[in-house]
Tab-separated table of C-alpha atoms in Angstrom:
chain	number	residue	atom	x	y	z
A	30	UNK	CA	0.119	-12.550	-19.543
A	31	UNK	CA	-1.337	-15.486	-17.766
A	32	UNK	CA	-4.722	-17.411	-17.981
A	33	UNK	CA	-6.567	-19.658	-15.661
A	34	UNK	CA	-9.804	-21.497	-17.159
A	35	UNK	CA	-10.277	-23.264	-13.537
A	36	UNK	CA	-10.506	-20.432	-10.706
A	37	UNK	CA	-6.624	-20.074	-10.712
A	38	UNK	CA	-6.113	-23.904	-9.995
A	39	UNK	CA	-3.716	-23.754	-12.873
A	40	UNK	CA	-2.625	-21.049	-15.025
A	41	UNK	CA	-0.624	-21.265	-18.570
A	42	UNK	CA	1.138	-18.080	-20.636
A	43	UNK	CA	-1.324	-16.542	-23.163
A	44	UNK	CA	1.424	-14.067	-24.461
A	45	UNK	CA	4.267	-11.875	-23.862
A	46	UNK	CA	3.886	-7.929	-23.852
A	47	UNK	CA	5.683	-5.493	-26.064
A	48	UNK	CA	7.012	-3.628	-23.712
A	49	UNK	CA	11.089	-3.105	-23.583
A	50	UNK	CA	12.347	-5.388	-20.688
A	51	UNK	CA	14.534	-2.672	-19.457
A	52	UNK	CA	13.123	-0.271	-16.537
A	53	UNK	CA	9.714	-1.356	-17.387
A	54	UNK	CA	7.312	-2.014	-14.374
A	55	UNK	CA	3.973	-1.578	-12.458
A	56	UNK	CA	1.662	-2.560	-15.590
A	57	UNK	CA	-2.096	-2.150	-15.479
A	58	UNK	CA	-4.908	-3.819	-17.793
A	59	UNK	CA	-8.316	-2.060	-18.830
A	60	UNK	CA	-10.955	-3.262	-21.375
A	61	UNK	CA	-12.101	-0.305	-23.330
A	62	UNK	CA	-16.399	-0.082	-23.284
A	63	UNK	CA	-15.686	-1.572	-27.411
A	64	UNK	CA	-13.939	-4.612	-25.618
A	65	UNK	CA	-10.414	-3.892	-26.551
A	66	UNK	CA	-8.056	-4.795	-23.858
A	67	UNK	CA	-5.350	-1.804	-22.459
A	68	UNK	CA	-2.428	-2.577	-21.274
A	69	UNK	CA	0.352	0.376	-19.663
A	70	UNK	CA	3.468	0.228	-17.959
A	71	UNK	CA	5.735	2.692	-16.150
A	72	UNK	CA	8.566	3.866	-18.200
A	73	UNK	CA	11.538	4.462	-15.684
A	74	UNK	CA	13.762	5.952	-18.040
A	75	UNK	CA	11.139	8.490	-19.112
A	76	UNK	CA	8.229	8.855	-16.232
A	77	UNK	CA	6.079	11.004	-19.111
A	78	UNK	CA	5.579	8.813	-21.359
A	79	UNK	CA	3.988	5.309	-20.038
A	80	UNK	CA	4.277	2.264	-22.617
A	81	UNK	CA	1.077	1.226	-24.072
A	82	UNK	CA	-0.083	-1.646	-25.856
A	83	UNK	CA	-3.633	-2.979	-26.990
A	84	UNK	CA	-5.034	-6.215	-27.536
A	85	UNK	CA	-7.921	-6.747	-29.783
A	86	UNK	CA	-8.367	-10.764	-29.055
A	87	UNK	CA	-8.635	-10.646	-25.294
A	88	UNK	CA	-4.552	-11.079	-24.531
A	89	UNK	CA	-3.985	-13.422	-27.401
A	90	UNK	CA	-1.858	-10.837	-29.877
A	91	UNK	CA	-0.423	-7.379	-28.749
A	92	UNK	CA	0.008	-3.828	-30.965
A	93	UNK	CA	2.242	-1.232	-29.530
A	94	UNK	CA	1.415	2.079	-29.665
A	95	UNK	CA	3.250	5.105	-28.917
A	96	UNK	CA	3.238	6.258	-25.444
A	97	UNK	CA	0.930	8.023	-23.626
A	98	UNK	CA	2.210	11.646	-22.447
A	99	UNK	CA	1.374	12.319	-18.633
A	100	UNK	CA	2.234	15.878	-18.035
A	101	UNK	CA	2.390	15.226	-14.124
A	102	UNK	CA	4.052	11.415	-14.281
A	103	UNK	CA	3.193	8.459	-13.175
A	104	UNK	CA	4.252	5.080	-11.263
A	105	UNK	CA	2.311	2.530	-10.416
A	106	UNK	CA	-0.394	3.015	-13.088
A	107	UNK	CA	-3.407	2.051	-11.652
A	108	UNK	CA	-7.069	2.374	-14.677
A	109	UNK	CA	-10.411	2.474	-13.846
A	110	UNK	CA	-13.474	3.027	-15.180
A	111	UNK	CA	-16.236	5.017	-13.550
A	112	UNK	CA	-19.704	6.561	-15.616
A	113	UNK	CA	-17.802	6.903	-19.267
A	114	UNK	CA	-14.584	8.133	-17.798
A	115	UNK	CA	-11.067	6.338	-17.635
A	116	UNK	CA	-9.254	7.310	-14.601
A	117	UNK	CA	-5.671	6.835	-14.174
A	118	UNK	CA	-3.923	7.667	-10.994
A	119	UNK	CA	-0.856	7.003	-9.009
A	120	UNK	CA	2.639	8.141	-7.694
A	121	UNK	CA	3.742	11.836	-9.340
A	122	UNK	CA	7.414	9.734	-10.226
A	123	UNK	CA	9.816	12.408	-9.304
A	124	UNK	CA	7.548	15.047	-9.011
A	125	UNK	CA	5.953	13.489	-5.640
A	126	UNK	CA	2.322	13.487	-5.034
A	127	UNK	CA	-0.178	11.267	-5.987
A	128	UNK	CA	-1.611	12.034	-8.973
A	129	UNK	CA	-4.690	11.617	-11.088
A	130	UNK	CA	-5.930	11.592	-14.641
A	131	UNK	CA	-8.461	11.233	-16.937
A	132	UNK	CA	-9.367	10.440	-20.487
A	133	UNK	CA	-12.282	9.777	-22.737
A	134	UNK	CA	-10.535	7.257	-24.644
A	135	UNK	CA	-7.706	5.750	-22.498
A	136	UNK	CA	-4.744	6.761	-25.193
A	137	UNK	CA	-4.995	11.118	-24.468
A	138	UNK	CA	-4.821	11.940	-20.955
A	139	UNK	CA	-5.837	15.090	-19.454
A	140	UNK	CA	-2.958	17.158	-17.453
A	141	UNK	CA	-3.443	15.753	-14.490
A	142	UNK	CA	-4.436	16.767	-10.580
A	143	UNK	CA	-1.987	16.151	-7.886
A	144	UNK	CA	-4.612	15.170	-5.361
A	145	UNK	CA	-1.907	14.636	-2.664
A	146	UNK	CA	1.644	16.568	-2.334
A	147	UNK	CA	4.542	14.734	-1.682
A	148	UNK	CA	4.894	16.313	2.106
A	149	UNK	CA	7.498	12.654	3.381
A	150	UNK	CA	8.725	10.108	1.749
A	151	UNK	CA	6.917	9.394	-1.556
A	152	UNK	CA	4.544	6.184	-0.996
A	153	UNK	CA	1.816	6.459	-2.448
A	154	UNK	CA	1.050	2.820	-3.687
A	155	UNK	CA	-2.679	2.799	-4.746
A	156	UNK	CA	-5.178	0.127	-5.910
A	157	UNK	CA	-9.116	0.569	-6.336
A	158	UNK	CA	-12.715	-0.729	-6.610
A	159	UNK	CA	-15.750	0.556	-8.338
A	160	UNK	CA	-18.620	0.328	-5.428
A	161	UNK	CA	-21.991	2.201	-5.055
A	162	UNK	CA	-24.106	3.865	-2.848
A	163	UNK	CA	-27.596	5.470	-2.670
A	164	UNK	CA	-26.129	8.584	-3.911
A	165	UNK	CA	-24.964	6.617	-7.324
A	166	UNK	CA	-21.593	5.177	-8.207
A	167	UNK	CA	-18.204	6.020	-7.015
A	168	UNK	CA	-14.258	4.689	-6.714
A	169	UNK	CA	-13.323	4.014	-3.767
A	170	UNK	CA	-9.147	5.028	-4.697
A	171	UNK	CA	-7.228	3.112	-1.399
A	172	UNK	CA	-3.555	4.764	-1.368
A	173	UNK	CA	-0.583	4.585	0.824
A	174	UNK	CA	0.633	7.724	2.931
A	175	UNK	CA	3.624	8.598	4.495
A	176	UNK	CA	3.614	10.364	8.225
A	177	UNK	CA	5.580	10.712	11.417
A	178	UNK	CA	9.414	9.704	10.547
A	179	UNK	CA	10.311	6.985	13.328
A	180	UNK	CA	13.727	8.101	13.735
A	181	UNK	CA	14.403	12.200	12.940
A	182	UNK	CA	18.081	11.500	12.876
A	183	UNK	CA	18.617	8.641	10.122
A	184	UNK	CA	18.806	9.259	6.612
A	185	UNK	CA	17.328	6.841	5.355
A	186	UNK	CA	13.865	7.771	3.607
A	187	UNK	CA	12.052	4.455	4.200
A	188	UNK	CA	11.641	5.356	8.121
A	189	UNK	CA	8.477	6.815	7.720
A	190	UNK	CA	5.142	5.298	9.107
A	191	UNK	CA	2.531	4.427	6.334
A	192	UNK	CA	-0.992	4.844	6.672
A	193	UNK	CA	-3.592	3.597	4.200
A	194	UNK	CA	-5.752	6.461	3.340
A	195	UNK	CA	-9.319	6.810	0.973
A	196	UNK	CA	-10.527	8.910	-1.896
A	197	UNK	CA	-14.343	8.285	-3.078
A	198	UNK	CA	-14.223	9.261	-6.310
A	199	UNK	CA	-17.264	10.613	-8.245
A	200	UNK	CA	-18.495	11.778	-11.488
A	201	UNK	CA	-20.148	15.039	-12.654
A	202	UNK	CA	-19.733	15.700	-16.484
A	203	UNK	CA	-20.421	18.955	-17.454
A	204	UNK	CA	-23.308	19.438	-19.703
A	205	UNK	CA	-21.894	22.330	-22.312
């Protein structure tokens, strides 16, 4: 983990994560409301269970924890935060799709929604922003889409076109 205390002009290593080096990738960082910092990773040998790691001193020192179980998988984590709820989404792993969770405290996920099904080649790279509108706040969830394979005949699964397509994401809690 990197720091810059001069708009990015210069940036020096605050700390190393915990993570195993081996099939580890696509982390994401969240700070929890009580200001502890979240960081996951995608586990490829086991696309259930995503590393996870907190930091109570802003990046300085690291605790592992054990893995979060994702019932649907995940790669390319991507965390937000949107009216008290933690949203996780990203590609299905092997399952295809792009998926979506939630928690309540960023450690138990829910089961998970497959918002998209994995109809091409899985893409499904995602990034997003919290924005709002006069109807209140949303997330506007930006994710890559496969369509229209450019050559029928090839084999090769990377032939696809890629659109960029948009989920506004809101809240309703239930009140029970």
């Amino acid at each position: 983990l990197y720091k810059s205390c001069d708009n990015g002009k210069s940036f020096e290593c605050l700390s190393v994560l915990p993570f195993a080096p081996w099939r580890r990738s696509y982390c994401s960082m969240i700070f929890a409301a009580d200001g502890v910092l979240h960081a996951y990773a995608y586990n490829g040998y086991s696309e259930k269970e995503m590393d996870h790691a907190i930091s109570k001193d802003c990046g300085k020192t690291w605790e592992l924890l054990d893995p979060c179980y994702l019932a649907k998988r995940i790669r390319n984590p991507q965390t937000a935060h949107i009216d008290g709820v933690y949203v996780l989404h990203g590609r299905g792993g092997n399952e295809g799709g792009f998926v979506l969770y939630t928690s309540e405290d960023l450690t138990n996920w829910d089961e998970g929604t497959i918002l998209v099904d994995k109809t091409h080649a899985g893409a499904f790279y995602s990034n997003n922003i919290n924005l709002s509108d006069e109807n209140g706040n949303f997330l506007l969830i930006n994710y890559s889409d496969t369509y229209d394979k450019s050559d029928p005949a090839a084999n090769d699964p990377w032939c696809y076109k890629v659109n960029v397509m948009h989920i506004n994401l809101r809240v309703k809690k239930n009140n029970c």
